[in-house]
């Protein structure tokens, strides 16, 4: 089970790095949301749904830069899981908490990504 969760997280990161919306669509739950606190210096919390997230990837607003990923922890309870990762790109440093569900198709899907993104500049 843990290997499938790691693969889902890896596909999520690689999908973002490569702007691969087909891969991202496969690993993101239909109710997926990104929640970011103080996103890139903004005040408060920013929430982005799956449709907007994929649109931002397509438009090049998000993603497109290779990132180094470290999976810091995985916690699994039957059909839910939580994964903490750290990512580094040329421009940003991310700390990301990801909630996953074992969907009806028996595949792990990311339903929520809560992240802090800090610019290196």
PDB file of C-alpha atoms in Angstrom:
ATOM      1  CA  UNK A   1       0.000   0.000   0.000  1.00  0.00           C
ATOM      2  CA  UNK A   2       2.803   2.427   0.899  1.00  0.00           C
ATOM      3  CA  UNK A   3       4.478   1.866  -2.478  1.00  0.00           C
ATOM      4  CA  UNK A   4       1.283   2.867  -4.314  1.00  0.00           C
ATOM      5  CA  UNK A   5       1.006   6.009  -2.191  1.00  0.00           C
ATOM      6  CA  UNK A   6       4.648   6.903  -2.916  1.00  0.00           C
ATOM      7  CA  UNK A   7       3.980   6.401  -6.632  1.00  0.00           C
ATOM      8  CA  UNK A   8       0.934   8.692  -6.494  1.00  0.00           C
ATOM      9  CA  UNK A   9       2.993  11.411  -4.789  1.00  0.00           C
ATOM     10  CA  UNK A  10       5.861  10.938  -7.260  1.00  0.00           C
ATOM     11  CA  UNK A  11       3.430  11.178 -10.191  1.00  0.00           C
ATOM     12  CA  UNK A  12       1.938  14.356  -8.675  1.00  0.00           C
ATOM     13  CA  UNK A  13       5.349  16.006  -8.375  1.00  0.00           C
ATOM     14  CA  UNK A  14       6.559  14.830 -11.795  1.00  0.00           C
ATOM     15  CA  UNK A  15       3.261  15.880 -13.374  1.00  0.00           C
ATOM     16  CA  UNK A  16       3.820  19.388 -12.017  1.00  0.00           C
ATOM     17  CA  UNK A  17       7.486  19.463 -12.964  1.00  0.00           C
ATOM     18  CA  UNK A  18       6.699  18.382 -16.539  1.00  0.00           C
ATOM     19  CA  UNK A  19       3.390  20.291 -16.872  1.00  0.00           C
ATOM     20  CA  UNK A  20       1.731  16.923 -17.571  1.00  0.00           C
ATOM     21  CA  UNK A  21      -1.972  17.582 -16.989  1.00  0.00           C
ATOM     22  CA  UNK A  22      -2.922  14.058 -18.125  1.00  0.00           C
ATOM     23  CA  UNK A  23      -0.780  12.510 -15.381  1.00  0.00           C
ATOM     24  CA  UNK A  24      -2.025  15.053 -12.838  1.00  0.00           C
ATOM     25  CA  UNK A  25      -5.655  14.395 -13.749  1.00  0.00           C
ATOM     26  CA  UNK A  26      -5.038  10.698 -13.099  1.00  0.00           C
ATOM     27  CA  UNK A  27      -3.692  11.181  -9.547  1.00  0.00           C
ATOM     28  CA  UNK A  28      -5.911  14.061  -8.393  1.00  0.00           C
ATOM     29  CA  UNK A  29      -9.321  13.278  -6.899  1.00  0.00           C
ATOM     30  CA  UNK A  30     -12.278  15.021  -8.575  1.00  0.00           C
ATOM     31  CA  UNK A  31     -12.691  17.123  -5.390  1.00  0.00           C
ATOM     32  CA  UNK A  32      -8.977  18.018  -5.160  1.00  0.00           C
ATOM     33  CA  UNK A  33      -8.032  21.350  -3.577  1.00  0.00           C
ATOM     34  CA  UNK A  34      -4.764  23.183  -2.984  1.00  0.00           C
ATOM     35  CA  UNK A  35      -4.692  25.291   0.166  1.00  0.00           C
ATOM     36  CA  UNK A  36      -1.704  27.548   0.646  1.00  0.00           C
ATOM     37  CA  UNK A  37      -1.104  29.833   3.592  1.00  0.00           C
ATOM     38  CA  UNK A  38       0.534  33.122   2.593  1.00  0.00           C
ATOM     39  CA  UNK A  39       1.090  31.880  -0.971  1.00  0.00           C
ATOM     40  CA  UNK A  40       4.162  33.605  -2.415  1.00  0.00           C
ATOM     41  CA  UNK A  41       3.871  36.453   0.077  1.00  0.00           C
ATOM     42  CA  UNK A  42       0.118  37.017  -0.177  1.00  0.00           C
ATOM     43  CA  UNK A  43      -1.937  37.478   2.980  1.00  0.00           C
ATOM     44  CA  UNK A  44      -4.212  34.746   4.228  1.00  0.00           C
ATOM     45  CA  UNK A  45      -5.125  31.426   2.679  1.00  0.00           C
ATOM     46  CA  UNK A  46      -5.417  30.760  -1.054  1.00  0.00           C
ATOM     47  CA  UNK A  47      -7.610  27.833  -2.199  1.00  0.00           C
ATOM     48  CA  UNK A  48      -7.495  26.434  -5.727  1.00  0.00           C
ATOM     49  CA  UNK A  49      -9.768  23.673  -7.043  1.00  0.00           C
ATOM     50  CA  UNK A  50      -8.716  20.927  -9.448  1.00  0.00           C
ATOM     51  CA  UNK A  51     -10.011  22.680 -12.560  1.00  0.00           C
ATOM     52  CA  UNK A  52      -8.148  25.921 -11.778  1.00  0.00           C
ATOM     53  CA  UNK A  53      -5.011  24.014 -10.733  1.00  0.00           C
ATOM     54  CA  UNK A  54      -4.872  22.092 -14.024  1.00  0.00           C
ATOM     55  CA  UNK A  55      -5.611  25.301 -15.951  1.00  0.00           C
ATOM     56  CA  UNK A  56      -2.721  27.059 -14.180  1.00  0.00           C
ATOM     57  CA  UNK A  57      -0.424  24.153 -15.103  1.00  0.00           C
ATOM     58  CA  UNK A  58      -1.550  24.312 -18.770  1.00  0.00           C
ATOM     59  CA  UNK A  59      -0.976  28.070 -18.874  1.00  0.00           C
ATOM     60  CA  UNK A  60       2.487  27.759 -17.338  1.00  0.00           C
ATOM     61  CA  UNK A  61       1.541  29.697 -14.194  1.00  0.00           C
ATOM     62  CA  UNK A  62       2.450  26.676 -12.038  1.00  0.00           C
ATOM     63  CA  UNK A  63       4.967  23.931 -12.630  1.00  0.00           C
ATOM     64  CA  UNK A  64       7.399  23.427 -15.444  1.00  0.00           C
ATOM     65  CA  UNK A  65      10.508  23.431 -13.253  1.00  0.00           C
ATOM     66  CA  UNK A  66      12.222  20.279 -12.020  1.00  0.00           C
ATOM     67  CA  UNK A  67      12.135  19.867  -8.253  1.00  0.00           C
ATOM     68  CA  UNK A  68      14.060  17.726  -5.831  1.00  0.00           C
ATOM     69  CA  UNK A  69      11.616  15.741  -3.658  1.00  0.00           C
ATOM     70  CA  UNK A  70      12.060  14.277  -0.193  1.00  0.00           C
ATOM     71  CA  UNK A  71       9.198  12.263   1.319  1.00  0.00           C
ATOM     72  CA  UNK A  72       9.444  13.042   5.025  1.00  0.00           C
ATOM     73  CA  UNK A  73       6.556  10.951   6.351  1.00  0.00           C
ATOM     74  CA  UNK A  74       3.652   8.721   5.365  1.00  0.00           C
ATOM     75  CA  UNK A  75       0.762   7.896   7.697  1.00  0.00           C
ATOM     76  CA  UNK A  76      -1.871   5.392   6.514  1.00  0.00           C
ATOM     77  CA  UNK A  77      -5.217   4.518   8.113  1.00  0.00           C
ATOM     78  CA  UNK A  78      -7.134   2.034   5.974  1.00  0.00           C
ATOM     79  CA  UNK A  79      -8.519   4.153   3.099  1.00  0.00           C
ATOM     80  CA  UNK A  80      -6.885   7.503   3.945  1.00  0.00           C
ATOM     81  CA  UNK A  81      -3.284   8.629   4.070  1.00  0.00           C
ATOM     82  CA  UNK A  82      -1.215  11.714   4.800  1.00  0.00           C
ATOM     83  CA  UNK A  83       2.153  12.423   3.183  1.00  0.00           C
ATOM     84  CA  UNK A  84       4.574  15.228   4.055  1.00  0.00           C
ATOM     85  CA  UNK A  85       7.062  16.194   1.376  1.00  0.00           C
ATOM     86  CA  UNK A  86       9.713  18.858   0.882  1.00  0.00           C
ATOM     87  CA  UNK A  87      10.497  20.156  -2.587  1.00  0.00           C
ATOM     88  CA  UNK A  88      13.202  22.440  -3.909  1.00  0.00           C
ATOM     89  CA  UNK A  89      13.399  24.044  -7.337  1.00  0.00           C
ATOM     90  CA  UNK A  90      15.653  26.750  -8.754  1.00  0.00           C
ATOM     91  CA  UNK A  91      13.080  29.343  -7.693  1.00  0.00           C
ATOM     92  CA  UNK A  92      11.132  27.987  -4.702  1.00  0.00           C
ATOM     93  CA  UNK A  93      11.133  25.846  -1.587  1.00  0.00           C
ATOM     94  CA  UNK A  94       7.932  23.959  -0.754  1.00  0.00           C
ATOM     95  CA  UNK A  95       6.671  22.161   2.338  1.00  0.00           C
ATOM     96  CA  UNK A  96       3.614  20.169   1.349  1.00  0.00           C
ATOM     97  CA  UNK A  97       1.127  18.071   3.326  1.00  0.00           C
ATOM     98  CA  UNK A  98      -0.952  15.834   1.073  1.00  0.00           C
ATOM     99  CA  UNK A  99      -4.164  14.031   2.002  1.00  0.00           C
ATOM    100  CA  UNK A 100      -4.972  10.968  -0.063  1.00  0.00           C
ATOM    101  CA  UNK A 101      -8.018   8.720  -0.325  1.00  0.00           C
ATOM    102  CA  UNK A 102      -8.331   5.218  -1.711  1.00  0.00           C
ATOM    103  CA  UNK A 103     -10.894   6.019  -4.391  1.00  0.00           C
ATOM    104  CA  UNK A 104     -13.714   3.812  -5.653  1.00  0.00           C
ATOM    105  CA  UNK A 105     -11.452   2.596  -8.486  1.00  0.00           C
ATOM    106  CA  UNK A 106      -9.013   1.259  -5.821  1.00  0.00           C
ATOM    107  CA  UNK A 107      -6.427   3.882  -6.744  1.00  0.00           C
ATOM    108  CA  UNK A 108      -4.878   6.348  -4.309  1.00  0.00           C
ATOM    109  CA  UNK A 109      -5.847   9.923  -5.226  1.00  0.00           C
ATOM    110  CA  UNK A 110      -4.727  13.224  -3.740  1.00  0.00           C
ATOM    111  CA  UNK A 111      -7.731  15.096  -2.390  1.00  0.00           C
ATOM    112  CA  UNK A 112      -5.930  17.951  -0.657  1.00  0.00           C
ATOM    113  CA  UNK A 113      -2.540  19.595  -0.947  1.00  0.00           C
ATOM    114  CA  UNK A 114      -1.705  22.097   1.791  1.00  0.00           C
ATOM    115  CA  UNK A 115       1.528  23.881   1.092  1.00  0.00           C
ATOM    116  CA  UNK A 116       3.821  26.696   1.994  1.00  0.00           C
ATOM    117  CA  UNK A 117       5.767  28.040  -0.977  1.00  0.00           C
ATOM    118  CA  UNK A 118       8.686  30.358  -0.379  1.00  0.00           C
ATOM    119  CA  UNK A 119      10.630  32.121  -3.092  1.00  0.00           C
ATOM    120  CA  UNK A 120      14.405  31.709  -3.003  1.00  0.00           C
ATOM    121  CA  UNK A 121      14.737  35.237  -4.428  1.00  0.00           C
TER     122      UNK A 121
END
